Tab-separated table of C-alpha atoms and ligand atoms in Angstrom:
chain	number	residue	atom	x	y	z
F	1	MET	CA	-28.349	-22.432	37.375
F	2	LYS	CA	-28.378	-24.225	34.005
F	3	ARG	CA	-25.210	-25.923	32.728
F	4	LYS	CA	-24.702	-23.546	29.781
F	5	GLN	CA	-25.079	-20.515	32.005
F	6	THR	CA	-22.528	-21.830	34.493
F	7	GLU	CA	-20.095	-22.580	31.657
F	8	PHE	CA	-20.663	-19.118	30.205
F	9	LEU	CA	-19.998	-17.341	33.490
F	10	LEU	CA	-16.858	-19.352	34.162
F	11	ALA	CA	-15.502	-18.889	30.642
F	12	SER	CA	-16.312	-15.139	30.694
F	13	GLY	CA	-14.464	-14.764	33.989
F	14	ARG	CA	-11.416	-16.454	32.483
F	15	LYS	CA	-11.445	-14.525	29.211
F	16	VAL	CA	-11.781	-11.016	30.587
F	17	PHE	CA	-8.587	-11.490	32.575
F	18	ASP	CA	-6.687	-13.112	29.715
F	19	LEU	CA	-4.536	-10.149	28.678
F	20	ASP	CA	-3.046	-11.881	25.646
F	21	HIS	CA	-6.533	-12.617	24.301
F	22	ARG	CA	-7.602	-9.046	24.986
F	23	LYS	CA	-4.593	-7.616	23.145
F	24	LYS	CA	-5.221	-9.705	20.026
F	25	LEU	CA	-8.958	-9.048	20.045
F	26	ASN	CA	-8.515	-5.299	20.521
F	27	PHE	CA	-6.018	-5.173	17.697
F	28	ALA	CA	-8.310	-7.021	15.289
F	29	LEU	CA	-11.432	-5.057	16.249
F	30	LYS	CA	-9.634	-1.716	15.957
F	31	GLN	CA	-8.658	-2.627	12.418
F	32	ALA	CA	-12.234	-3.678	11.657
F	33	ASP	CA	-13.535	-0.396	13.045
F	34	ALA	CA	-11.127	1.708	10.988
F	35	ALA	CA	-12.030	-0.201	7.819
F	36	TYR	CA	-15.756	0.167	8.517
F	37	LYS	CA	-15.470	3.930	9.069
F	38	LYS	CA	-13.680	4.298	5.760
F	39	GLY	CA	-15.963	1.906	3.887
F	40	LYS	CA	-19.200	3.541	4.981
F	41	GLN	CA	-18.193	6.788	3.303
F	42	GLN	CA	-19.345	5.269	0.036
F	43	PHE	CA	-22.945	5.832	1.183
F	44	SER	CA	-24.100	9.421	0.847
F	45	ASP	CA	-27.023	8.697	3.188
F	46	LEU	CA	-26.360	5.505	5.127
F	47	GLU	CA	-29.374	5.839	7.423
F	48	THR	CA	-31.829	5.998	4.515
F	49	THR	CA	-30.014	3.114	2.827
F	50	LYS	CA	-30.466	1.016	5.975
F	51	LYS	CA	-34.152	1.882	6.141
F	52	ILE	CA	-34.647	0.811	2.524
F	53	ALA	CA	-32.752	-2.425	3.241
F	54	LYS	CA	-34.900	-3.087	6.293
F	55	ASN	CA	-38.059	-2.531	4.257
F	56	ILE	CA	-36.923	-5.011	1.623
F	57	LYS	CA	-36.159	-7.628	4.292
F	58	TRP	CA	-39.498	-6.887	5.971
F	59	GLN	CA	-41.289	-7.547	2.685
F	60	ALA	CA	-39.230	-10.709	2.123
F	61	ILE	CA	-39.817	-12.168	5.586
F	62	GLU	CA	-43.519	-11.226	5.753
F	63	ASN	CA	-44.002	-13.129	2.481
F	64	LEU	CA	-41.383	-15.774	3.127
F	65	HIS	CA	-43.368	-18.760	1.853
F	66	THR	CA	-44.254	-16.981	-1.403
F	67	TYR	CA	-40.672	-15.995	-2.165
F	68	LEU	CA	-39.209	-19.360	-1.178
F	69	GLU	CA	-41.675	-21.178	-3.396
F	70	ALA	CA	-40.908	-18.774	-6.258
F	71	PHE	CA	-37.220	-19.499	-5.748
F	72	GLU	CA	-37.862	-23.248	-5.818
F	73	THR	CA	-39.927	-23.070	-9.013
F	74	ASN	CA	-37.351	-20.917	-10.799
F	75	PHE	CA	-34.339	-22.877	-9.563
F	76	ASN	CA	-35.910	-26.201	-10.558
F	77	ARG	CA	-36.642	-24.742	-13.974
F	78	ASN	CA	-32.938	-23.939	-14.270
F	79	GLY	CA	-32.101	-27.599	-13.667
F	80	GLY	CA	-31.231	-27.403	-9.965
F	81	ARG	CA	-32.917	-29.162	-7.074
F	82	VAL	CA	-34.208	-27.632	-3.870
F	83	ILE	CA	-34.176	-29.721	-0.693
F	84	TRP	CA	-36.256	-28.551	2.260
F	85	ALA	CA	-34.771	-29.449	5.621
F	86	GLU	CA	-36.884	-28.985	8.696
F	87	ASP	CA	-34.052	-29.660	11.105
F	88	THR	CA	-30.373	-30.553	11.421
F	89	GLN	CA	-30.904	-34.269	10.863
F	90	GLN	CA	-32.825	-33.781	7.629
F	91	ALA	CA	-30.094	-31.486	6.285
F	92	LEU	CA	-27.341	-33.943	7.230
F	93	ASP	CA	-29.235	-36.896	5.745
F	94	ALA	CA	-29.780	-34.992	2.513
F	95	ILE	CA	-26.060	-34.254	2.165
F	96	LEU	CA	-25.110	-37.825	3.026
F	97	ASN	CA	-27.554	-39.134	0.413
F	98	VAL	CA	-25.926	-37.023	-2.295
F	99	CYS	CA	-22.493	-38.228	-1.149
F	100	ARG	CA	-23.540	-41.886	-1.183
F	101	LYS	CA	-25.304	-41.633	-4.523
F	102	ASN	CA	-22.087	-40.308	-6.033
F	103	GLU	CA	-19.695	-42.415	-3.954
F	104	ALA	CA	-18.042	-39.206	-2.811
F	105	LYS	CA	-15.079	-39.501	-0.495
F	106	SER	CA	-13.727	-35.980	-0.636
F	107	ILE	CA	-15.455	-32.605	-0.229
F	108	VAL	CA	-14.221	-29.026	-0.371
F	109	LYS	CA	-16.248	-26.483	1.558
F	110	SER	CA	-16.274	-22.713	1.634
F	111	LYS	CA	-17.350	-20.592	4.583
F	112	SER	CA	-20.826	-21.466	5.821
F	113	ILE	CA	-21.992	-20.719	9.332
F	114	VAL	CA	-25.051	-22.931	8.743
F	115	THR	CA	-22.786	-25.958	8.299
F	116	GLU	CA	-21.349	-25.090	11.722
F	117	GLU	CA	-24.882	-24.946	13.076
F	118	ILE	CA	-25.581	-28.510	11.899
F	119	HIS	CA	-22.041	-29.762	12.758
F	120	LEU	CA	-21.550	-31.016	9.223
F	121	ASN	CA	-17.802	-31.629	9.416
F	122	GLN	CA	-18.065	-33.915	12.433
F	123	PHE	CA	-20.977	-35.787	10.822
F	124	LEU	CA	-19.221	-36.428	7.506
F	125	THR	CA	-15.950	-37.367	9.183
F	126	LYS	CA	-17.871	-39.960	11.172
F	127	HIS	CA	-19.071	-41.352	7.838
F	128	HIS	CA	-15.474	-41.495	6.550
F	129	ILE	CA	-15.881	-38.622	4.109
F	130	GLU	CA	-13.088	-36.063	4.084
F	131	ILE	CA	-14.297	-32.461	4.244
F	132	LEU	CA	-11.819	-29.637	3.926
F	133	GLU	CA	-12.389	-25.975	4.740
F	134	THR	CA	-11.135	-23.740	1.940
F	135	ASP	CA	-11.673	-20.272	3.411
F	136	LEU	CA	-8.294	-19.407	4.903
F	137	GLY	CA	-9.703	-18.424	8.309
F	138	GLU	CA	-11.848	-21.570	8.428
F	139	TYR	CA	-8.907	-23.684	7.286
F	140	ILE	CA	-6.831	-22.301	10.173
F	141	GLN	CA	-9.630	-23.125	12.610
F	142	GLN	CA	-10.049	-26.608	11.188
F	143	LEU	CA	-6.299	-27.247	11.528
F	144	ASP	CA	-6.517	-26.123	15.136
F	145	GLY	CA	-9.636	-28.198	15.864
F	146	GLU	CA	-11.518	-25.070	16.949
F	147	ALA	CA	-14.930	-23.716	15.979
F	148	PRO	CA	-15.032	-20.335	14.188
F	149	TYR	CA	-14.528	-17.445	16.575
F	150	HIS	CA	-16.485	-14.830	14.611
F	151	ILE	CA	-19.173	-15.214	11.951
F	152	VAL	CA	-17.189	-13.249	9.370
F	153	ALA	CA	-13.584	-13.640	10.554
F	154	PRO	CA	-13.295	-17.208	11.888
F	155	SER	CA	-9.738	-16.871	13.241
F	156	LEU	CA	-9.926	-13.223	14.339
F	157	HIS	CA	-8.426	-14.057	17.734
F	158	LYS	CA	-5.199	-15.479	16.318
F	159	SER	CA	-2.114	-13.371	15.619
F	160	LYS	CA	0.083	-14.031	12.595
F	161	GLU	CA	2.605	-15.620	14.967
F	162	ASP	CA	-0.086	-17.994	16.271
F	163	VAL	CA	-0.914	-19.040	12.720
F	164	ALA	CA	2.755	-19.515	11.814
F	165	GLN	CA	3.229	-21.737	14.865
F	166	LEU	CA	0.078	-23.720	14.039
F	167	PHE	CA	1.206	-24.344	10.447
F	168	HIS	CA	4.625	-25.362	11.770
F	169	GLU	CA	3.063	-27.901	14.148
F	170	LYS	CA	0.411	-29.275	11.807
F	171	LEU	CA	1.974	-28.934	8.376
F	172	ASN	CA	5.637	-29.257	9.221
F	173	VAL	CA	6.719	-25.961	7.646
F	174	PRO	CA	9.298	-23.528	9.152
F	175	PRO	CA	7.899	-21.710	12.211
F	176	ASP	CA	8.684	-18.178	11.049
F	177	LEU	CA	6.792	-17.888	7.750
F	178	SER	CA	5.258	-14.527	6.825
F	179	PRO	CA	1.481	-14.199	6.242
F	180	GLU	CA	2.123	-14.253	2.470
F	181	GLU	CA	4.166	-17.449	2.758
F	182	LEU	CA	1.552	-19.052	5.000
F	183	THR	CA	-1.132	-18.194	2.464
F	184	LEU	CA	0.927	-19.873	-0.268
F	185	VAL	CA	1.299	-23.024	1.856
F	186	ALA	CA	-2.482	-23.203	2.301
F	187	ARG	CA	-3.057	-22.373	-1.349
F	188	ASN	CA	-0.848	-25.241	-2.573
F	189	ILE	CA	-2.631	-27.742	-0.338
F	190	LEU	CA	-6.101	-26.520	-1.235
F	191	ARG	CA	-5.516	-26.391	-4.994
F	192	LYS	CA	-4.890	-30.136	-5.097
F	193	LYS	CA	-7.993	-30.765	-3.031
F	194	TYR	CA	-10.226	-28.776	-5.406
F	195	ALA	CA	-9.066	-30.948	-8.269
F	196	ALA	CA	-9.744	-34.194	-6.366
F	197	ALA	CA	-13.027	-33.373	-4.624
F	198	GLU	CA	-16.230	-34.912	-5.956
F	199	ILE	CA	-18.465	-32.395	-4.165
F	200	GLY	CA	-18.207	-28.725	-3.280
F	201	ILE	CA	-20.303	-27.306	-0.453
F	202	THR	CA	-20.905	-23.585	-0.025
F	203	GLY	CA	-23.020	-21.295	2.076
F	204	ILE	CA	-25.309	-18.686	0.539
F	205	ASN	CA	-25.411	-14.967	1.237
F	206	PHE	CA	-28.701	-14.270	-0.515
F	207	ILE	CA	-31.402	-16.425	-2.085
F	208	LEU	CA	-32.816	-14.645	-5.139
F	209	ALA	CA	-36.478	-15.494	-5.609
F	210	ASP	CA	-37.154	-13.915	-9.014
F	211	ILE	CA	-34.347	-15.609	-10.946
F	212	GLY	CA	-34.083	-18.819	-8.917
F	213	GLY	CA	-30.471	-18.066	-8.068
F	214	ILE	CA	-28.138	-17.778	-5.128
F	215	ALA	CA	-25.608	-15.027	-4.451
F	216	ILE	CA	-22.274	-15.691	-2.801
F	217	THR	CA	-19.841	-12.984	-1.816
F	218	GLU	CA	-16.222	-13.593	-0.750
F	219	ASN	CA	-12.662	-12.309	-0.915
F	220	GLU	CA	-10.545	-15.351	-1.659
F	221	GLY	CA	-12.175	-17.049	-4.638
F	222	ASN	CA	-12.443	-20.271	-2.666
F	223	ALA	CA	-16.256	-20.330	-2.737
F	224	TRP	CA	-16.097	-19.789	-6.460
F	225	LEU	CA	-13.765	-22.773	-6.854
F	226	SER	CA	-15.739	-24.933	-4.415
F	227	ALA	CA	-18.915	-24.237	-6.379
F	228	SER	CA	-17.509	-24.798	-9.829
F	229	ALA	CA	-14.550	-27.201	-9.770
F	230	PRO	CA	-16.229	-30.380	-8.386
F	231	LYS	CA	-18.962	-32.009	-10.456
F	232	ILE	CA	-21.548	-31.522	-7.729
F	233	HIS	CA	-22.374	-28.322	-5.872
F	234	ILE	CA	-24.428	-28.334	-2.683
F	235	ALA	CA	-25.338	-24.920	-1.265
F	236	ILE	CA	-26.954	-24.704	2.128
F	237	THR	CA	-28.564	-21.810	3.971
F	238	GLY	CA	-31.210	-20.755	6.457
F	239	ILE	CA	-34.582	-19.853	4.942
F	240	GLU	CA	-34.262	-16.228	6.082
F	241	LYS	CA	-31.599	-15.376	3.492
F	242	ILE	CA	-34.283	-14.634	0.901
F	243	LEU	CA	-34.380	-11.479	-1.228
F	244	PRO	CA	-37.286	-10.821	-3.581
F	245	SER	CA	-35.168	-9.862	-6.565
F	246	VAL	CA	-31.679	-10.009	-8.037
F	247	HIS	CA	-31.912	-6.196	-8.297
F	248	ASP	CA	-31.856	-5.982	-4.486
F	249	LEU	CA	-28.192	-6.951	-4.640
F	250	ASN	CA	-27.441	-3.382	-5.794
F	251	LEU	CA	-28.133	-2.438	-2.212
F	252	PHE	CA	-27.264	-5.562	-0.226
F	253	TRP	CA	-23.891	-6.384	-1.725
F	254	PRO	CA	-22.261	-3.048	-0.802
F	255	LEU	CA	-24.087	-2.972	2.553
F	256	LEU	CA	-22.778	-6.405	3.459
F	257	ALA	CA	-19.258	-5.638	2.225
F	258	THR	CA	-18.980	-2.415	4.210
F	259	HIS	CA	-20.449	-3.796	7.427
F	260	GLY	CA	-18.675	-7.143	7.142
F	261	SER	CA	-15.163	-6.073	6.203
F	262	GLY	CA	-15.153	-2.330	5.561
F	263	GLN	CA	-14.908	-2.803	1.807
F	264	ARG	CA	-16.934	-1.037	-0.872
F	265	THR	CA	-17.625	-4.434	-2.406
F	266	THR	CA	-16.003	-7.773	-1.755
F	267	VAL	CA	-13.602	-9.147	-4.341
F	268	TYR	CA	-15.696	-11.974	-5.764
F	269	ASN	CA	-19.475	-11.625	-6.112
F	270	SER	CA	-21.113	-14.549	-7.878
F	271	ILE	CA	-24.634	-15.593	-8.786
F	272	TYR	CA	-25.399	-19.263	-9.439
F	273	THR	CA	-28.653	-20.272	-11.064
F	274	GLY	CA	-28.213	-24.017	-11.492
F	275	PRO	CA	-25.879	-26.649	-12.929
F	276	LYS	CA	-24.052	-26.049	-16.174
F	277	LYS	CA	-26.124	-26.161	-19.343
F	278	GLN	CA	-25.425	-28.456	-22.282
F	279	ASP	CA	-23.548	-25.804	-24.222
F	280	GLU	CA	-21.507	-24.611	-21.220
F	281	THR	CA	-18.018	-25.857	-20.395
F	282	ASP	CA	-17.706	-24.791	-16.744
F	283	GLY	CA	-19.724	-25.457	-13.625
F	284	PRO	CA	-21.107	-28.457	-11.767
F	285	GLU	CA	-23.182	-31.172	-13.396
F	286	GLU	CA	-25.593	-31.233	-10.463
F	287	MET	CA	-26.564	-28.448	-8.093
F	288	TYR	CA	-28.605	-28.682	-4.906
F	289	VAL	CA	-29.822	-25.925	-2.615
F	290	ILE	CA	-30.754	-26.979	0.907
F	291	LEU	CA	-33.167	-24.606	2.641
F	292	LEU	CA	-32.895	-25.107	6.372
F	293	ASP	CA	-35.552	-24.153	8.893
F	294	ASN	CA	-34.062	-25.541	12.138
F	295	ARG	CA	-36.486	-23.545	14.336
F	296	ARG	CA	-36.223	-20.335	12.351
F	297	SER	CA	-39.985	-20.690	12.047
F	298	HIS	CA	-40.077	-20.120	15.832
F	299	LEU	CA	-38.623	-16.680	15.204
F	300	LEU	CA	-41.061	-16.147	12.354
F	301	ALA	CA	-43.981	-17.090	14.573
F	302	ASP	CA	-43.067	-14.495	17.182
F	303	PRO	CA	-43.941	-11.012	15.858
F	304	ALA	CA	-41.686	-9.403	18.476
F	305	ALA	CA	-38.609	-11.407	17.453
F	306	ARG	CA	-39.312	-11.794	13.733
F	307	GLU	CA	-37.096	-8.951	12.615
F	308	SER	CA	-34.022	-10.880	13.747
F	309	LEU	CA	-34.580	-12.876	10.543
F	310	TYR	CA	-33.537	-9.775	8.556
F	311	CYS	CA	-29.935	-10.443	9.631
F	312	ILE	CA	-27.441	-10.636	6.762
F	313	ARG	CA	-24.679	-12.044	9.017
F	314	CYS	CA	-22.287	-9.150	8.531
F	315	GLY	CA	-20.850	-9.462	12.043
F	316	ALA	CA	-20.851	-5.688	12.672
F	317	CYS	CA	-22.873	-5.991	15.884
F	318	LEU	CA	-20.214	-8.327	17.306
F	319	ASN	CA	-17.439	-5.854	16.532
F	320	VAL	CA	-19.042	-2.987	18.449
F	321	CYS	CA	-20.456	-4.940	21.383
F	322	PRO	CA	-18.684	-4.141	24.695
F	323	VAL	CA	-19.431	-7.654	25.939
F	324	TYR	CA	-18.038	-9.367	22.829
F	325	LYS	CA	-15.001	-7.072	22.981
F	326	ASN	CA	-14.199	-8.448	26.415
F	327	ILE	CA	-15.180	-12.092	26.303
F	328	GLY	CA	-14.714	-12.921	22.584
F	329	GLY	CA	-16.589	-15.403	20.423
F	330	HIS	CA	-16.027	-18.878	21.865
F	331	THR	CA	-17.254	-17.924	25.333
F	332	TYR	CA	-20.854	-17.750	24.139
F	333	GLY	CA	-20.859	-21.502	23.517
F	334	THR	CA	-23.126	-20.994	20.500
F	335	THR	CA	-22.774	-21.052	16.710
F	336	TYR	CA	-23.913	-17.425	16.545
F	337	SER	CA	-22.209	-15.166	19.070
F	338	GLY	CA	-22.474	-11.484	19.966
F	339	PRO	CA	-25.756	-9.563	20.130
F	340	ILE	CA	-27.454	-11.366	17.236
F	341	GLY	CA	-26.394	-14.700	18.720
F	342	ALA	CA	-27.833	-13.728	22.105
F	343	VAL	CA	-31.118	-12.811	20.407
F	344	ILE	CA	-31.615	-15.874	18.219
F	345	SER	CA	-29.921	-18.665	20.197
F	346	PRO	CA	-32.822	-19.142	22.674
F	347	TYR	CA	-35.158	-19.586	19.680
F	348	LEU	CA	-32.886	-21.878	17.669
F	349	ASN	CA	-32.095	-24.047	20.696
F	350	ASP	CA	-33.569	-24.885	24.059
F	351	ALA	CA	-34.601	-21.472	25.461
F	352	ALA	CA	-33.914	-22.554	29.039
F	353	GLU	CA	-30.264	-23.283	28.188
F	354	TYR	CA	-29.552	-20.065	26.280
F	355	GLN	CA	-31.718	-17.327	27.816
F	356	HIS	CA	-28.830	-16.121	30.016
F	357	LEU	CA	-27.057	-14.670	26.951
F	358	SER	CA	-29.646	-11.894	26.715
F	359	PHE	CA	-28.667	-10.762	30.199
F	360	ALA	CA	-25.025	-10.416	29.159
F	361	SER	CA	-25.587	-6.984	27.689
F	362	SER	CA	-25.172	-3.409	28.820
F	363	LEU	CA	-28.101	-2.453	26.541
F	364	CYS	CA	-25.960	0.386	25.211
F	365	GLY	CA	-27.599	0.042	21.786
F	366	ALA	CA	-24.320	0.094	19.807
F	367	CYS	CA	-25.438	-3.094	18.031
F	368	THR	CA	-28.726	-1.546	16.923
F	369	GLU	CA	-26.957	1.578	15.747
F	370	VAL	CA	-24.467	-0.255	13.534
F	371	CYS	CA	-26.810	-2.908	12.089
F	372	PRO	CA	-27.150	-2.438	8.306
F	373	VAL	CA	-30.763	-3.629	8.329
F	374	HIS	CA	-31.702	-1.692	11.446
F	375	ILE	CA	-32.592	-4.686	13.604
F	376	ASN	CA	-33.624	-3.397	16.991
F	377	LEU	CA	-31.175	-5.695	18.709
F	378	HIS	CA	-31.124	-4.218	22.190
F	379	ASN	CA	-34.927	-4.203	22.301
F	380	LEU	CA	-34.905	-7.841	21.216
F	381	LEU	CA	-32.545	-8.625	24.086
F	382	LEU	CA	-35.052	-7.016	26.432
F	383	ASN	CA	-37.789	-9.031	24.758
F	384	ASN	CA	-35.848	-12.229	25.478
F	385	ARG	CA	-35.366	-11.186	29.101
F	386	ARG	CA	-39.113	-10.685	29.422
F	387	ASN	CA	-39.717	-14.129	27.889
F	388	ALA	CA	-37.247	-15.647	30.347
F	389	VAL	CA	-39.080	-14.109	33.288
F	390	GLU	CA	-42.530	-15.062	31.983
F	391	GLN	CA	-41.414	-18.621	31.312
F	392	ASN	CA	-39.848	-18.924	34.769
F	393	LEU	CA	-36.406	-19.496	33.280
F	394	ILE	CA	-34.453	-17.276	35.658
F	395	SER	CA	-33.046	-18.655	38.898
F	396	ALA	CA	-35.387	-19.328	41.801
F	397	SER	CA	-33.343	-17.125	44.146
F	398	GLU	CA	-33.616	-14.129	41.804
F	399	GLN	CA	-37.355	-14.691	41.379
F	400	ILE	CA	-37.761	-14.739	45.171
F	401	GLY	CA	-35.571	-11.639	45.407
F	402	TRP	CA	-37.754	-9.645	43.021
F	403	LYS	CA	-40.951	-10.781	44.737
F	404	ILE	CA	-39.598	-9.509	48.072
F	405	TRP	CA	-38.404	-6.305	46.394
F	406	LYS	CA	-41.858	-5.694	44.911
F	407	LYS	CA	-43.599	-6.371	48.213
F	408	ILE	CA	-41.337	-3.952	50.088
F	409	ASN	CA	-41.799	-1.208	47.514
F	410	GLN	CA	-45.548	-1.506	47.741
F	411	HIS	CA	-45.648	-0.878	51.521
F	412	ARG	CA	-44.286	2.250	53.153
F	413	LEU	CA	-44.016	0.463	56.484
F	414	LEU	CA	-41.665	-2.126	54.973
F	415	MET	CA	-39.654	0.554	53.160
F	416	ASN	CA	-39.062	2.121	56.534
F	417	TRP	CA	-37.653	-1.113	57.864
F	418	PRO	CA	-34.173	-0.251	59.275
F	419	GLY	CA	-31.136	-2.524	59.168
F	420	GLY	CA	-28.823	-1.665	56.262
F	421	ALA	CA	-26.487	-4.601	56.937
F	422	THR	CA	-29.331	-7.135	56.840
F	423	LYS	CA	-30.656	-5.679	53.581
F	424	THR	CA	-27.201	-5.744	52.005
F	425	PHE	CA	-26.760	-9.357	53.135
F	426	LEU	CA	-30.145	-10.413	51.731
F	427	VAL	CA	-29.606	-8.766	48.337
F	428	GLY	CA	-26.212	-10.467	48.092
F	429	LYS	CA	-27.724	-13.830	48.997
F	430	LEU	CA	-30.569	-13.608	46.494
F	431	PHE	CA	-28.880	-11.928	43.521
F	432	ARG	CA	-25.145	-12.514	43.662
F	433	GLN	CA	-25.136	-15.928	42.048
F	434	HIS	CA	-27.218	-14.802	39.070
F	435	TRP	CA	-25.644	-11.376	38.622
F	436	GLY	CA	-22.087	-12.659	38.909
F	437	ILE	CA	-19.695	-12.913	41.814
F	438	ARG	CA	-17.542	-9.998	40.635
F	439	ARG	CA	-20.371	-7.470	40.464
F	440	ILE	CA	-20.247	-4.916	43.249
F	441	LEU	CA	-23.692	-4.945	44.796
F	442	PRO	CA	-25.236	-1.863	46.429
F	443	GLU	CA	-24.713	-1.310	50.133
F	444	PHE	CA	-27.817	-0.175	51.987
F	445	THR	CA	-27.789	2.734	54.376
F	446	HIS	CA	-28.647	2.041	58.031
F	447	LYS	CA	-31.313	4.787	57.801
F	448	THR	CA	-34.996	4.119	57.181
F	449	PHE	CA	-36.492	5.341	53.903
F	450	ASN	CA	-38.100	8.304	55.690
F	451	GLN	CA	-34.867	9.293	57.399
F	452	PHE	CA	-32.920	8.912	54.189
F	453	THR	CA	-35.197	11.045	52.025
F	454	LYS	CA	-35.942	13.713	54.610
F	455	ASN	CA	-32.553	15.393	54.405
F	456	LYS	CA	-32.161	15.124	50.654
F	457	PRO	CA	-32.134	18.596	49.101
F	458	ASP	CA	-34.429	17.547	46.227
F	459	SER	CA	-36.919	15.598	48.347
F	460	LYS	CA	-40.300	17.206	48.586
R	1	SF4	S1	-27.792	-8.364	13.430
R	1	SF4	FE1	-27.290	-6.726	11.998
R	1	SF4	S2	-25.217	-6.113	12.557
R	1	SF4	FE2	-25.564	-8.133	13.528
R	1	SF4	S3	-24.779	-9.630	12.066
R	1	SF4	FE3	-26.956	-9.353	11.623
R	1	SF4	S4	-27.065	-7.779	10.031
R	1	SF4	FE4	-25.015	-7.663	10.935
């Protein structure tokens, strides 16, 4: 068994029996569910809306190169600069170059899952550049030295008491502050940092090809400040975030808000089309957009998996997934967790190390049902399982087990082989390790197949 798979199984076993974790996760996900149910009432016909959204993303991804090049041309015309990054290292080098050119020592950053993917914070810290998370959830996680737990709600697994205790330990404030007081503590610290930072880094929710702009949606105003207070703005995203036109936001902004946080629209919705112009007083003097591939082209190249690039990172599939609900976000050991993480992680990383995630699913289809762009997630999980089998990535014992199973089922004589205890023992030996030690495996009857089926009322 591969290292990541072993770690995943061990961590899952621990988490499902951690009652405190379960209580906090259930509480947070129940709230998310209630908000989503209320928020989706704004759509008179949600299913049709999703189909339209999927069609727009289909058009965007099928013509990805055309739209990305259009974005580059238009953004450059606006005075910005596009940087193409094939992989993590190129993206990190590009950011470091901008920092060095401007002798930057301090950076403020708003929520960006792509910067988690490339481990930007660790990289810049190693180069003695301070980088501070400004999204409150991300700030909490950074204080705690933990990766985000959820792609939309980074500290979803922490109660308000946990956060109060963390602030007490790390920031030396009283241990019993209310959420409002904790927010004010963070606010006072962050405000000073915005004023001092030379560079602001943000993620991007949508790349807008026709106007050469980027759209960022948020609730705290921290992305807005990160993008406009420092004199340099670097925005980074995966190439799949493309939309053909700014007009598509009419559909995608409310869809993302409702599926991400149950809102009709998020509080701050901004479009940036480049650095400030000569006659403008606000905004950065330089603006860069980094377009990251990082093996997304592997997804693009596979027609069966391509539609996973339609994802708008709303996090809804995580919230409804029975596996995520039990094991939580960190257990996956990936930047992207939940159903979408299980689908794309084998493509974005070494498939052999991450294929097991596609087996951690009941295939109930709740993820597919909730997805705002109708990504066929549970079919894509099956697709990954097929790839794993075809590429010989599943354990040798399970492969042997299925070969024996097939052989037996092809020969009536072998099906009539008696010995229930031996069969039960063999199935346990061959499958238990891969299927998990807590799974109750079937017990075989001592009867032969003929004897067993003969007395069945529905056997012919
Ligand atoms: S796959 Fe769908 S539901 Fe899951 S995060 Fe992406 S857009 Fe949201």
